[in-house]
XYZ file of C-alpha atoms in Angstrom:
182
model
C 83.911 120.500 113.428
C 87.016 121.277 110.960
C 87.216 117.689 110.129
C 83.391 117.752 109.479
C 83.792 120.899 107.129
C 86.591 118.990 105.257
C 84.167 116.335 104.719
C 81.345 118.131 103.818
C 83.426 119.850 101.174
C 84.460 116.769 99.457
C 81.278 115.157 99.601
C 80.087 118.469 97.831
C 82.279 117.875 94.969
C 81.363 114.262 94.724
C 77.810 114.913 94.686
C 77.512 118.447 92.867
C 80.127 116.565 89.966
C 77.724 113.982 89.800
C 74.297 115.598 89.688
C 75.503 118.144 87.260
C 77.776 116.000 85.204
C 80.797 118.034 85.905
C 83.995 116.525 84.780
C 86.118 119.237 86.747
C 84.314 118.819 90.016
C 84.174 114.751 89.706
C 88.159 115.007 89.213
C 88.538 117.264 92.213
C 86.362 114.723 94.368
C 88.583 112.132 92.924
C 91.911 113.996 93.836
C 90.556 114.855 97.091
C 89.739 111.551 98.253
C 93.336 110.562 96.774
C 94.669 112.712 99.395
C 92.962 111.269 102.242
C 94.151 107.801 100.861
C 97.786 108.804 101.274
C 97.184 110.227 104.567
C 95.400 107.000 105.804
C 98.448 104.893 104.210
C 100.851 107.317 106.119
C 99.200 106.727 109.406
C 98.727 102.899 108.471
C 102.475 102.981 107.641
C 103.398 104.677 110.988
C 101.545 102.347 113.280
C 102.940 99.479 111.758
C 106.617 100.595 111.782
C 107.101 102.880 114.901
C 104.150 101.721 117.297
C 105.814 98.235 116.713
C 109.417 99.250 117.817
C 110.746 97.110 120.319
C 112.398 100.099 121.816
C 109.020 101.042 123.451
C 109.336 98.574 125.794
C 111.825 100.175 127.934
C 109.999 103.400 127.594
C 106.886 101.635 129.066
C 108.972 99.958 131.672
C 110.517 103.005 132.723
C 106.725 105.020 132.850
C 105.291 102.290 134.618
C 108.133 101.987 137.258
C 107.801 105.506 138.300
C 103.760 105.118 138.495
C 104.308 101.572 140.470
C 106.859 103.285 142.960
C 103.908 105.530 143.996
C 101.493 103.051 145.028
C 101.213 103.649 148.520
C 102.121 107.454 148.426
C 99.562 108.602 145.498
C 95.593 107.391 145.355
C 95.619 108.110 141.674
C 98.707 105.731 140.836
C 97.194 103.503 143.190
C 93.886 103.017 141.431
C 95.716 102.995 138.142
C 98.205 100.363 138.697
C 95.190 98.226 140.505
C 93.069 98.674 137.112
C 95.832 97.856 134.553
C 97.090 94.791 137.333
C 93.365 93.489 137.409
C 92.483 94.117 133.557
C 95.821 92.739 131.966
C 96.010 89.863 134.829
C 99.729 90.933 135.731
C 101.406 92.050 138.751
C 104.077 94.520 139.214
C 106.497 95.933 137.145
C 108.248 92.809 136.057
C 106.972 89.976 138.396
C 105.008 90.076 141.919
C 108.610 90.385 143.853
C 108.625 94.015 142.775
C 106.186 94.568 145.888
C 109.497 93.143 148.006
C 112.313 94.936 146.023
C 110.993 98.758 145.876
C 111.670 100.515 149.260
C 107.919 101.978 149.446
C 106.022 98.584 149.931
C 105.834 96.552 152.956
C 106.146 93.294 151.149
C 102.249 92.959 150.969
C 100.980 92.178 147.655
C 97.396 93.914 146.712
C 94.504 92.528 145.794
C 94.615 93.595 142.027
C 97.480 90.651 141.768
C 95.349 87.688 142.165
C 91.699 88.944 141.266
C 90.332 89.286 144.846
C 88.218 91.981 146.045
C 89.723 95.450 147.369
C 90.938 95.202 151.049
C 92.189 91.599 150.496
C 95.755 90.519 150.205
C 97.184 88.026 148.073
C 100.163 85.597 148.983
C 103.121 84.966 146.534
C 101.626 81.888 145.141
C 98.121 83.319 144.604
C 99.499 86.329 142.396
C 99.880 86.700 138.691
C 103.354 85.782 137.670
C 103.623 87.967 134.498
C 104.863 91.473 134.875
C 102.674 94.617 133.685
C 105.366 96.147 131.562
C 105.359 93.215 129.069
C 101.596 93.076 128.875
C 101.307 96.820 128.691
C 103.818 96.722 125.810
C 101.853 93.859 123.956
C 98.698 95.654 124.401
C 100.111 98.948 122.432
C 101.630 96.636 119.825
C 97.851 94.993 119.367
C 96.396 98.324 119.227
C 99.048 99.628 116.769
C 98.387 96.576 114.923
C 94.464 97.168 114.909
C 94.955 100.893 114.008
C 96.930 99.946 110.777
C 94.565 97.261 109.836
C 91.593 99.900 110.225
C 93.378 102.297 108.190
C 94.467 100.327 105.584
C 90.644 98.640 105.356
C 89.155 102.137 105.009
C 91.916 103.323 102.546
C 90.698 100.198 100.171
C 87.105 101.679 100.372
C 88.534 104.802 99.308
C 90.502 103.383 96.443
C 87.397 102.097 95.087
C 85.579 105.480 95.449
C 88.366 106.891 93.548
C 88.197 104.597 90.917
C 84.306 105.048 90.513
C 84.836 108.988 90.492
C 87.459 108.418 87.386
C 85.097 106.299 85.572
C 82.444 108.484 86.251
C 84.477 111.697 85.186
C 85.483 109.648 81.917
C 81.835 108.948 81.268
C 80.971 112.543 81.447
C 83.924 113.620 79.196
C 83.342 111.285 76.449
C 79.725 112.423 76.546
C 80.664 115.823 76.197
C 83.049 114.909 73.401
C 80.249 113.188 71.375
C 77.893 116.083 71.845
C 75.047 114.732 73.265
C 72.965 113.619 76.361
C 70.839 110.672 77.607
């Protein structure tokens, strides 16, 4: 609701400034758009620089390992790991051998590691070979790139709006100076 109110106020300045041919309202509209543009550029820079940081892979691996180790003891973790493994076509934290390495597992590889139906087991040869930590890291890096790209695309459209608003404000000012209306 707050965001909608802010958008309403900005649109109000733009619409009323154009209809009433108010130089001040049109400049205010362009200034508010410029402020939003700066915020979006900051979000884009954040997405490109911070999310693409390679140190995130270590944190993702640690977090996924904590979830992975509770695979057989916690039903929610089991479902989460199965969804990730089936969705990213990966197995374990680093490889399918993680099901043998960790103490909580009985050495069997679950169905989600090879695309089978629930209840079936996979052999080591059938299972996906890539680890899920790297796949999750790649997906987050891709999502950060997409977020940054979308923010830059929207910012470009806003830049065009700012230019048009400033051209309109300049035209209104020139009309006021000349002292006539069309």
